[in-house]
PDB file of C-alpha atoms in Angstrom:
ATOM      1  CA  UNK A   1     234.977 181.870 156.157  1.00 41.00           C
ATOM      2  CA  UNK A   2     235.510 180.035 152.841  1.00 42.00           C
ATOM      3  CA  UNK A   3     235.535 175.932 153.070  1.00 44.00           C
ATOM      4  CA  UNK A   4     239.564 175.036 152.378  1.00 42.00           C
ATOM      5  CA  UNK A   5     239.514 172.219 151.336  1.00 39.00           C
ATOM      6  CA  UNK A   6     236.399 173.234 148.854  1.00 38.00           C
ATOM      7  CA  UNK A   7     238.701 176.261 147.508  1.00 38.00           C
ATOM      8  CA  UNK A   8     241.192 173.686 146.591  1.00 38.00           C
ATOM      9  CA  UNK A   9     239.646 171.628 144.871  1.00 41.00           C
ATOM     10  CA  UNK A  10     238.379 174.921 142.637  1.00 39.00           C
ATOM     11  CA  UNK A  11     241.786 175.724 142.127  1.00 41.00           C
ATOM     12  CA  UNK A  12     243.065 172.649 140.296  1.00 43.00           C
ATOM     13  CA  UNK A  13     244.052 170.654 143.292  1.00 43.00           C
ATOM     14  CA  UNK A  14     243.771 166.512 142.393  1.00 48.00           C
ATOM     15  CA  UNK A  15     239.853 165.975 142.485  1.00 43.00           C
ATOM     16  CA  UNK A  16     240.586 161.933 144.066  1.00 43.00           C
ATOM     17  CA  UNK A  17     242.491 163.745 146.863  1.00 43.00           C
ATOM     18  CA  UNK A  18     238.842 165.345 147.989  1.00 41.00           C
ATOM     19  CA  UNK A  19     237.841 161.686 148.671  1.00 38.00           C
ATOM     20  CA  UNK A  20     236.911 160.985 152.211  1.00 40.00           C
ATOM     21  CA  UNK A  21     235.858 157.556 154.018  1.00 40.00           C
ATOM     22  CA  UNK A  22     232.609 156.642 155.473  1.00 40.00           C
ATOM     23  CA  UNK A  23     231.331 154.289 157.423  1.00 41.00           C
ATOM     24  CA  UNK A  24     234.547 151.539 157.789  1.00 41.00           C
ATOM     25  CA  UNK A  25     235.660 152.753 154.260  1.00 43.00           C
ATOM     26  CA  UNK A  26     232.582 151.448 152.462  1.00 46.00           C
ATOM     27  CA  UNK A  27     232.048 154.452 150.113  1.00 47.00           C
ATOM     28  CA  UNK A  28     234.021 157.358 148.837  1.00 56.00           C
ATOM     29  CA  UNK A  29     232.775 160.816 148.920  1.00 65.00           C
ATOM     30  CA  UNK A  30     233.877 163.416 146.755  1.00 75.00           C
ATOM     31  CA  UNK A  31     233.122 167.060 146.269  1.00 87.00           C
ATOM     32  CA  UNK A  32     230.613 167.502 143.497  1.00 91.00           C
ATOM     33  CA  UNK A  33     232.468 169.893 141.531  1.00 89.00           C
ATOM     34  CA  UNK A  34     235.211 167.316 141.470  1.00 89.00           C
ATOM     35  CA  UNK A  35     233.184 165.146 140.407  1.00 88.00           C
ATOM     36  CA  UNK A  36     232.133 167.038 137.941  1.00 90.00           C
ATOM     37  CA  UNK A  37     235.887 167.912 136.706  1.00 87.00           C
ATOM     38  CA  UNK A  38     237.072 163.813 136.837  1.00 87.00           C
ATOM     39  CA  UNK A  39     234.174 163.316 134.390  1.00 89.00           C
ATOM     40  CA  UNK A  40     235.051 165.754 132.257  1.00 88.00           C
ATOM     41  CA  UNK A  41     238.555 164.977 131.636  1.00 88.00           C
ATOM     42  CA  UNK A  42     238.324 161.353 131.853  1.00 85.00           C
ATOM     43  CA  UNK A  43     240.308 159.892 128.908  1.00 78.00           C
ATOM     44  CA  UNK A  44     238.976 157.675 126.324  1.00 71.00           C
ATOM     45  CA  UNK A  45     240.464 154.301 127.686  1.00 72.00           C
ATOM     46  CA  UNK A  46     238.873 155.278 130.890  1.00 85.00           C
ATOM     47  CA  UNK A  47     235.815 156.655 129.967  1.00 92.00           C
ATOM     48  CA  UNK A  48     232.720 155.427 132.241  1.00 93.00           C
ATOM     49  CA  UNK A  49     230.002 156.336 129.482  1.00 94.00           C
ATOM     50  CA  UNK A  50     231.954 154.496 127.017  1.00 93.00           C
ATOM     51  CA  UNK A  51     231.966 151.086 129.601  1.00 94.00           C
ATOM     52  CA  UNK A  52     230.733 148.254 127.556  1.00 95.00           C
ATOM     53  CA  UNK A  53     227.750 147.463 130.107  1.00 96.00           C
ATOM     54  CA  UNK A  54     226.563 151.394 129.885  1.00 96.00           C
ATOM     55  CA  UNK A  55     226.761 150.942 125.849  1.00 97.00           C
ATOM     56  CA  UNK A  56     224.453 147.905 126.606  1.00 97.00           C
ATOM     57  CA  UNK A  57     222.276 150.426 129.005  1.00 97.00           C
ATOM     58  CA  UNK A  58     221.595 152.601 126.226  1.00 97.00           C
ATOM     59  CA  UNK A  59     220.906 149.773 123.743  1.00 98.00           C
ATOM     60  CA  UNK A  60     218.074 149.028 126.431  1.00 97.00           C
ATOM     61  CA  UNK A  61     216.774 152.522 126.393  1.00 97.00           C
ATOM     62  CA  UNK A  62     217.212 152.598 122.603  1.00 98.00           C
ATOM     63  CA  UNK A  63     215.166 148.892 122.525  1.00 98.00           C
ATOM     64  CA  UNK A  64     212.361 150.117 124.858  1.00 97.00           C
ATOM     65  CA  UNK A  65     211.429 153.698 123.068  1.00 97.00           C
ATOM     66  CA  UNK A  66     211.374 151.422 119.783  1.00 98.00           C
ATOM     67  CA  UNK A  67     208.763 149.012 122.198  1.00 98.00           C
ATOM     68  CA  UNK A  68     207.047 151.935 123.493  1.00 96.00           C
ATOM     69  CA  UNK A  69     206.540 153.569 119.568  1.00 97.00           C
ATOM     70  CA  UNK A  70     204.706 150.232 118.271  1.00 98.00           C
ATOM     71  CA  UNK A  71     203.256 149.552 121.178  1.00 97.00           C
ATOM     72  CA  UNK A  72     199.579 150.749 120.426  1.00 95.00           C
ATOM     73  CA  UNK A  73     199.719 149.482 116.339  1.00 96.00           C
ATOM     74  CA  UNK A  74     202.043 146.491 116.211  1.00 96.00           C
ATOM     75  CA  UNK A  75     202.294 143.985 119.140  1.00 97.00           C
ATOM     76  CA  UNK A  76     204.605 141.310 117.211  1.00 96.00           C
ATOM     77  CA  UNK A  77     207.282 144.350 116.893  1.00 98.00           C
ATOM     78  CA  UNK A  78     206.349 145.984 120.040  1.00 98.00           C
ATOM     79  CA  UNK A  79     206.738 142.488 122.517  1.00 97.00           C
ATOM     80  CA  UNK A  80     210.230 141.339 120.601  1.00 98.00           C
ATOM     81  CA  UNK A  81     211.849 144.521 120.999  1.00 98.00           C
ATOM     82  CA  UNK A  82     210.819 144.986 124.738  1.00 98.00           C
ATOM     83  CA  UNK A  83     211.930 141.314 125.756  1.00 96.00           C
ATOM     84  CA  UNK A  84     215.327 141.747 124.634  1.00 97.00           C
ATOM     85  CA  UNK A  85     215.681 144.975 126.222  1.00 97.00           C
ATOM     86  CA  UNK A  86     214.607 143.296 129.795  1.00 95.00           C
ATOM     87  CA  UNK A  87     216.821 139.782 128.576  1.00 94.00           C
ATOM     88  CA  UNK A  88     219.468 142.614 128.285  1.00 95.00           C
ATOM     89  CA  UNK A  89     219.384 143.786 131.956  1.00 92.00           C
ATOM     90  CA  UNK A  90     220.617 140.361 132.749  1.00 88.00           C
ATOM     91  CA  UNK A  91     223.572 140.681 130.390  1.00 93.00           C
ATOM     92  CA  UNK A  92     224.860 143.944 131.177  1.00 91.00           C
ATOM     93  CA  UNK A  93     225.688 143.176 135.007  1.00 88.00           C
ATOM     94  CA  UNK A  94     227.374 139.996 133.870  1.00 90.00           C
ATOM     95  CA  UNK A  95     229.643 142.048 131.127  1.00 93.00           C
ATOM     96  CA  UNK A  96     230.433 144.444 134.091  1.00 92.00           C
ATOM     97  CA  UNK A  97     231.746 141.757 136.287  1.00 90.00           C
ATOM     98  CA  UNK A  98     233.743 140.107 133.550  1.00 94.00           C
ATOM     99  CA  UNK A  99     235.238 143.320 132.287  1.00 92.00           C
ATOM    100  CA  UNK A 100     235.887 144.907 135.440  1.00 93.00           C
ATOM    101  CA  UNK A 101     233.434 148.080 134.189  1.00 94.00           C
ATOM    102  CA  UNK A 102     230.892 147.630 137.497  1.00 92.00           C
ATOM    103  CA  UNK A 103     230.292 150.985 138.072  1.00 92.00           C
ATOM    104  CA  UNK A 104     227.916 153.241 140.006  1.00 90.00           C
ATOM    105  CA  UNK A 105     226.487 155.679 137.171  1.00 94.00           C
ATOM    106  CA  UNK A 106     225.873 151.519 135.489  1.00 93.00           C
ATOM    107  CA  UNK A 107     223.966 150.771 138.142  1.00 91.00           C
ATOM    108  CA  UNK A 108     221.562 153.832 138.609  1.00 93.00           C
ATOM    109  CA  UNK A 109     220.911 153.540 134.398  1.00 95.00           C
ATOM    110  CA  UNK A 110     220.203 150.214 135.086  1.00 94.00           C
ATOM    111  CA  UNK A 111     217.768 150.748 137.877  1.00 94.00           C
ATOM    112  CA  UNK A 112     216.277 153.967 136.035  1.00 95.00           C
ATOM    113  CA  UNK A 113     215.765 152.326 133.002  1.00 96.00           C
ATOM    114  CA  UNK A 114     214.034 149.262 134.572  1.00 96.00           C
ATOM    115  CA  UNK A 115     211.609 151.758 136.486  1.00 96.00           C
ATOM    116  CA  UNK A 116     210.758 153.971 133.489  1.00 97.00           C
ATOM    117  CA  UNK A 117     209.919 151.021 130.868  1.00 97.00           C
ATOM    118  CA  UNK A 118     207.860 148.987 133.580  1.00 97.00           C
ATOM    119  CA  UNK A 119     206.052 152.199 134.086  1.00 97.00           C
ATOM    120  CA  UNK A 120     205.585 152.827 130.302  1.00 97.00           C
ATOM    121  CA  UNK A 121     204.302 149.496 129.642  1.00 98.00           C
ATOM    122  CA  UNK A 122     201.733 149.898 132.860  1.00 98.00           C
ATOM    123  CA  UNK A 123     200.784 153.628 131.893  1.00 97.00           C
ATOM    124  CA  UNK A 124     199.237 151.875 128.596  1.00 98.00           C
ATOM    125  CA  UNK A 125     197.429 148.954 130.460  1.00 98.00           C
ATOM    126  CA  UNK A 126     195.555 151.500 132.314  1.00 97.00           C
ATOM    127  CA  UNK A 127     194.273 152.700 129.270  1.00 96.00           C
ATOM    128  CA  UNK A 128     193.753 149.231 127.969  1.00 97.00           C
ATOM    129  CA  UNK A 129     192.159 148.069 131.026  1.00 97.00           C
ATOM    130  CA  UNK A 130     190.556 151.468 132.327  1.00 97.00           C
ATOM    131  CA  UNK A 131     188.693 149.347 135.265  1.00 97.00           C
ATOM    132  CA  UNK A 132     191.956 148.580 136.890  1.00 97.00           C
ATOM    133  CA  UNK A 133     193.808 152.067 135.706  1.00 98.00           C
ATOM    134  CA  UNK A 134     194.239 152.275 139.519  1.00 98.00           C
ATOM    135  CA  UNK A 135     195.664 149.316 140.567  1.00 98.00           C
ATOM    136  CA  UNK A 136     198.433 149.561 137.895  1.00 98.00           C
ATOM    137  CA  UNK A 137     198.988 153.314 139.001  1.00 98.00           C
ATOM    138  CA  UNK A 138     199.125 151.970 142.833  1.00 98.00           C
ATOM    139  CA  UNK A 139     201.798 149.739 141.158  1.00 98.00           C
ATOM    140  CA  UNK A 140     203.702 152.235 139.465  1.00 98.00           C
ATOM    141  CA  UNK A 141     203.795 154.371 142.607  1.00 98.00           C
ATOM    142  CA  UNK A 142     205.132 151.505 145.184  1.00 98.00           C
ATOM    143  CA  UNK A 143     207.476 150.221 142.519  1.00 97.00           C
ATOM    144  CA  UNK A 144     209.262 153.912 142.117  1.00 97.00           C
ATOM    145  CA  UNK A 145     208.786 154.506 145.972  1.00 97.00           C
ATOM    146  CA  UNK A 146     210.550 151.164 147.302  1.00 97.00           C
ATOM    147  CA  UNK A 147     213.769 151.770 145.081  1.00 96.00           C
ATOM    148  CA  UNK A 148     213.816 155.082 145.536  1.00 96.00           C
ATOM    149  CA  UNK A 149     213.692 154.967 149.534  1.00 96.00           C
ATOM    150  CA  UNK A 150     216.018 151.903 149.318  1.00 96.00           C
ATOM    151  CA  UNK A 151     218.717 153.376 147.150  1.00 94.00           C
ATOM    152  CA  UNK A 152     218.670 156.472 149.344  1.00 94.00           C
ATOM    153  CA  UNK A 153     218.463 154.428 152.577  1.00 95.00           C
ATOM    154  CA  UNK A 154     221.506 152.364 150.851  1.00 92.00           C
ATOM    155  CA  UNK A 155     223.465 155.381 150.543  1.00 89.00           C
ATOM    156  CA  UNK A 156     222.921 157.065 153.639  1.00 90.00           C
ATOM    157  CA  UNK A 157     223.940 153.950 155.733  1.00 91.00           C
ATOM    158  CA  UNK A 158     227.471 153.533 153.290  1.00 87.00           C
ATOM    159  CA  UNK A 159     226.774 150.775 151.305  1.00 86.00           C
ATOM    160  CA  UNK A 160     228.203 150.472 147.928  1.00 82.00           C
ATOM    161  CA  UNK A 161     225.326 149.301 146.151  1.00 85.00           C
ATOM    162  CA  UNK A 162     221.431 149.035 147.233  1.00 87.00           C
ATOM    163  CA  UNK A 163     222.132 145.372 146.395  1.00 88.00           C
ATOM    164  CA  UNK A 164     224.357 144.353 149.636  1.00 89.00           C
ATOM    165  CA  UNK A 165     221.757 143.678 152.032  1.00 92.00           C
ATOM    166  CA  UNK A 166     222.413 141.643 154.962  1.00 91.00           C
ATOM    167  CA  UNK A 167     220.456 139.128 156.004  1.00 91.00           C
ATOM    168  CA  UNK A 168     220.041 140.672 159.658  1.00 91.00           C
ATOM    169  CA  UNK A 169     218.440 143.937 157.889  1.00 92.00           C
ATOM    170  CA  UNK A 170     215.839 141.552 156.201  1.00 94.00           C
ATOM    171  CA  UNK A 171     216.205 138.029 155.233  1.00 94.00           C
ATOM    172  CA  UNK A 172     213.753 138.469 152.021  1.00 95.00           C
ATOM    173  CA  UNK A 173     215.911 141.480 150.860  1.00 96.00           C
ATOM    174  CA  UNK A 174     219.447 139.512 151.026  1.00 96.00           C
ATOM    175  CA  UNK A 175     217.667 136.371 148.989  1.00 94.00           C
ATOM    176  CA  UNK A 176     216.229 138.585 146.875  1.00 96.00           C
ATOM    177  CA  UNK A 177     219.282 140.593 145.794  1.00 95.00           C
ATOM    178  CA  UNK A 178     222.003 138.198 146.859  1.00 92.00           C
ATOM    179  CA  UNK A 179     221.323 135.282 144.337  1.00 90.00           C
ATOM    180  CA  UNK A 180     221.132 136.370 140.529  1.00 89.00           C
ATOM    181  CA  UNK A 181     218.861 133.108 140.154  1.00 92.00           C
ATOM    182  CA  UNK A 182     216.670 134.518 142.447  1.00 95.00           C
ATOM    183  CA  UNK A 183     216.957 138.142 141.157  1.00 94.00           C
ATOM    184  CA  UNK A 184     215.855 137.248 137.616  1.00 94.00           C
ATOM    185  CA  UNK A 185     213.104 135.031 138.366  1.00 96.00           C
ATOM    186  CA  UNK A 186     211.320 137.910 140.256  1.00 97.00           C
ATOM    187  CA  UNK A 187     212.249 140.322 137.834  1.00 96.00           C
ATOM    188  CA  UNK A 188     211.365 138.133 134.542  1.00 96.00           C
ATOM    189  CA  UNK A 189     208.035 136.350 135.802  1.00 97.00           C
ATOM    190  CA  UNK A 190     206.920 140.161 137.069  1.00 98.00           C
ATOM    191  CA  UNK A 191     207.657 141.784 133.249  1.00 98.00           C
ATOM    192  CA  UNK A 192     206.095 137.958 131.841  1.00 97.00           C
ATOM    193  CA  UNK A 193     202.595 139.285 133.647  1.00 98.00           C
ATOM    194  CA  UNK A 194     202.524 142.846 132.246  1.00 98.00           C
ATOM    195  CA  UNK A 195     203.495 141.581 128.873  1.00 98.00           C
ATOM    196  CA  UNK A 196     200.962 138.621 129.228  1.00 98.00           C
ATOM    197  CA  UNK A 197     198.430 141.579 130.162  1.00 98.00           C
ATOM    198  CA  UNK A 198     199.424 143.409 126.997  1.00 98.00           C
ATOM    199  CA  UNK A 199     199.191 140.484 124.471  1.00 97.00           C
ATOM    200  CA  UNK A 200     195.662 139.163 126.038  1.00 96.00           C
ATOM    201  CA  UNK A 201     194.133 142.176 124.236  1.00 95.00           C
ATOM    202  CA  UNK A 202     195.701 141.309 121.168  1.00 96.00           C
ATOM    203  CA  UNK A 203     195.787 137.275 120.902  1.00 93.00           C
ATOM    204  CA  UNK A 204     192.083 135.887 121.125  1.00 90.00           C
ATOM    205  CA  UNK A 205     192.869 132.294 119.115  1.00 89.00           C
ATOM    206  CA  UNK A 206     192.178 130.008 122.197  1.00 89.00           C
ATOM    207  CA  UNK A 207     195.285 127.252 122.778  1.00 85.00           C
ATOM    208  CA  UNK A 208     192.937 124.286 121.574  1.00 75.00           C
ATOM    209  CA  UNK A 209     194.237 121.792 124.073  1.00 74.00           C
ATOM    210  CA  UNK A 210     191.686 119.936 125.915  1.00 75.00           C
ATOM    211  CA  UNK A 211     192.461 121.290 129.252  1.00 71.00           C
ATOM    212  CA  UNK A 212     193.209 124.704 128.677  1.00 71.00           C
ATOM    213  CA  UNK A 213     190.544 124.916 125.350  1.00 72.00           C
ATOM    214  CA  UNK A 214     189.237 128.520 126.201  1.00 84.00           C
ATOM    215  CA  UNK A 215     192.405 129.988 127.196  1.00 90.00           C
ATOM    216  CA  UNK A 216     195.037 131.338 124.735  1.00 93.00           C
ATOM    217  CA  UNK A 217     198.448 131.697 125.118  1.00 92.00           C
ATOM    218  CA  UNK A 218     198.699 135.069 126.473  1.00 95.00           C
ATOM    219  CA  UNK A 219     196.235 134.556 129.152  1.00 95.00           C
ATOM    220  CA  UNK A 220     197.932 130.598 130.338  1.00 93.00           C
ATOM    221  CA  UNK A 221     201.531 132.934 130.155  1.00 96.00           C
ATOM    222  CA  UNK A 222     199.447 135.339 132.761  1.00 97.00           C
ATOM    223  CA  UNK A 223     198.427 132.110 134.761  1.00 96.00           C
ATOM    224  CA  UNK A 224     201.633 130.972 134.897  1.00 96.00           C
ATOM    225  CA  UNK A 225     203.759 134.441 136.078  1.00 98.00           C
ATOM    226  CA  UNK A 226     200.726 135.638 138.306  1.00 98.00           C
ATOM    227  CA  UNK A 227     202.033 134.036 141.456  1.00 98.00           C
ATOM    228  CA  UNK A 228     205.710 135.145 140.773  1.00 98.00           C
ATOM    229  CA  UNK A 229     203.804 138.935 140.172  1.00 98.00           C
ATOM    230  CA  UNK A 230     202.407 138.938 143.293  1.00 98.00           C
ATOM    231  CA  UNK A 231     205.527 138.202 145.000  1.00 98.00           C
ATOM    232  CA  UNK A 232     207.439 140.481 143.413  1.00 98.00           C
ATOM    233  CA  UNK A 233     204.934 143.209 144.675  1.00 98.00           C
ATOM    234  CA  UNK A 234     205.560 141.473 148.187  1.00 98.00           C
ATOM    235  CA  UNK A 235     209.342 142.221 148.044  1.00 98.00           C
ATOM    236  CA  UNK A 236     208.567 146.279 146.876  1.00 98.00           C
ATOM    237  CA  UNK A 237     206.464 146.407 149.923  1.00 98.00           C
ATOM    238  CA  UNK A 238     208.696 145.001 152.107  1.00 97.00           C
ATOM    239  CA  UNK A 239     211.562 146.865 150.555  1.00 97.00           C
ATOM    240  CA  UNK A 240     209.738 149.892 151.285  1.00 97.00           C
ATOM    241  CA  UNK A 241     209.153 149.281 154.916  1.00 97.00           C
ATOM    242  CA  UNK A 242     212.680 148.367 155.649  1.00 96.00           C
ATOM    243  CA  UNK A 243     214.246 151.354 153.913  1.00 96.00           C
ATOM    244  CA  UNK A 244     211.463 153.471 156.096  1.00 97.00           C
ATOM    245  CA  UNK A 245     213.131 151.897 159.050  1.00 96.00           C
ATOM    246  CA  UNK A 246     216.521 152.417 158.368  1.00 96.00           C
ATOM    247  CA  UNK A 247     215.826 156.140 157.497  1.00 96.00           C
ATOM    248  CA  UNK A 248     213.879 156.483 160.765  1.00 97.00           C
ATOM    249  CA  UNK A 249     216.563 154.937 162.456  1.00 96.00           C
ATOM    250  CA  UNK A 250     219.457 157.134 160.518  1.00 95.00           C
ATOM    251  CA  UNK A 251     217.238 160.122 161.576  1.00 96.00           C
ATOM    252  CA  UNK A 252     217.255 159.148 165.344  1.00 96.00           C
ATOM    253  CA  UNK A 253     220.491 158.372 165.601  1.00 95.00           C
ATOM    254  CA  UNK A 254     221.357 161.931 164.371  1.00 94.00           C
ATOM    255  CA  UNK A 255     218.933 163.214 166.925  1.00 95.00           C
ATOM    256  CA  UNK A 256     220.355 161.465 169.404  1.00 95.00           C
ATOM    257  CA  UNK A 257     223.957 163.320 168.242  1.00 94.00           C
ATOM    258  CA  UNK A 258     222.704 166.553 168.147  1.00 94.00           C
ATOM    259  CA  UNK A 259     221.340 166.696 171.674  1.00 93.00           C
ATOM    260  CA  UNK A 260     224.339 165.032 172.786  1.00 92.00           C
ATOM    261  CA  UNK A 261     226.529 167.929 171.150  1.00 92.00           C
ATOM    262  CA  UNK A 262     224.032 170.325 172.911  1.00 91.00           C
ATOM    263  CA  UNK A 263     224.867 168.964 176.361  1.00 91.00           C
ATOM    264  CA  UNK A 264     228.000 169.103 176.096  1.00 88.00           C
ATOM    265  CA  UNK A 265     227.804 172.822 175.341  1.00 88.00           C
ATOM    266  CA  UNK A 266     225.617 172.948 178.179  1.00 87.00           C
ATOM    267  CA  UNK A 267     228.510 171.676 180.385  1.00 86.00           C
ATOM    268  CA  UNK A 268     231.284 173.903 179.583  1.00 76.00           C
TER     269      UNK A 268
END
């Protein structure tokens, strides 16, 4: 038999009406062909790929290909236009807050674009530094793998972002994410390395102070963010293992359902 409430939605019943509750209200579900429909006729004052914060997103994206193009020719061009489209990430979460624009397709560019120009920037380090190609493809693999499994994990369990984390599900997790302060230091002093690791092939002037005579800038700037680098790396890890859990646990708990319904069967 045909789903109802599927059929009608098809036939031009309110898409928001398909909306359900989960978990104490924390997220809306709705029908993907609904979905589909509400973004299609969404009007131009209401139009969440015209939000001011996505318009910043694609800025980013437009910023980084630029990065990415002068990236093996011209480092001047290649490290300006790649700073301001991380120093952007920062800006476009604040605009969403002010202007009441927060949304969830926002927040998945966001992420997406943070993963794919990290990942650009490492792809040409391992060809600049082909002894430790596989450390920075170990990198790119844990980095896509810990947001993946926590986004997912995030939206199995309800939330409405992969950014509420309590501090009973992990303590690192809920400093990490729930202080911005926090959130860009991480995020900043990680990027600071790889770009410190890109310029150290191209800046070979030493600083000239006494201490630091033999180093130049670009390798003191990789000094400096090295520690904040490695923990960074800590927090994928453990964002990775926690996200494991919680989809291990989501699994069980629908085991545990299952058999129940089973046994009840059993009992009639």
């Amino acid at each position: 038999m045909p789903n109802t409430s599927s059929t009608e939605n098809h036939q031009g019943a309110n898409p928001r009406s398909s909306a359900r509750r989960r978990r104490g209200g924390s997220i809306g579900l709705v029908d993907a062909k609904a979905a589909v429909d509400l973004a299609t006729a969404q009007s131009y004052t209401e139009n969440v790929f015209l939000f001011i914060p996505n318009l910043i997103g694609y800025t980013r994206v437009l910023l980084a290909g630029l990065s990415l193009h002068f990236m093996s020719y011209h480092p001047k061009y290649c490290t300006l236009l790649y700073v301001i489209s991380c120093l952007l990430d920062a800006v476009d979460g604040q605009a969403a807050r002010a202007l009441g624009q927060t949304s969830k397709f926002g927040a998945v560019l966001d992420m997406v674009t943070d993963r794919c120009t990290t990942s650009c920037l490492l792809c040409y380090l391992s060809s600049a530094y082909p002894d430790y190609a596989i450390l920075f493809q170990f990198l790119i693999a844990l980095d896509f793998s810990s947001h993946y499994m926590h986004m997912y994990s995030s939206l199995m369990t309800g939330s409405r972002s992969h950014k509420l984390v309590t501090s009973d599900v992990s303590h690192i997790l809920w400093l990490y994410y729930n202080d911005s302060r926090t959130l860009f230091f991480f995020c900043a002093g990680n990027e600071l390395f790889f770009v410190s690791l890109y310029l150290m092939k191209w800046i070979k002037t030493p600083i000239g102070l006494p201490i630091l005579d033999s180093l130049t800038y670009a390798e003191a700037m990789a000094w400096i963010s090295g520690p904040v680098f490695i923990g960074k790396n800590v927090i994928n890890v453990v964002q990775l293992w926690k996200a494991s859990k919680i989809l291990v646990g989501v699994d069980l708990a629908e085991r545990a359902k299952v058999r129940e319904e089973k046994e009840k069967e059993k009992s009639k």
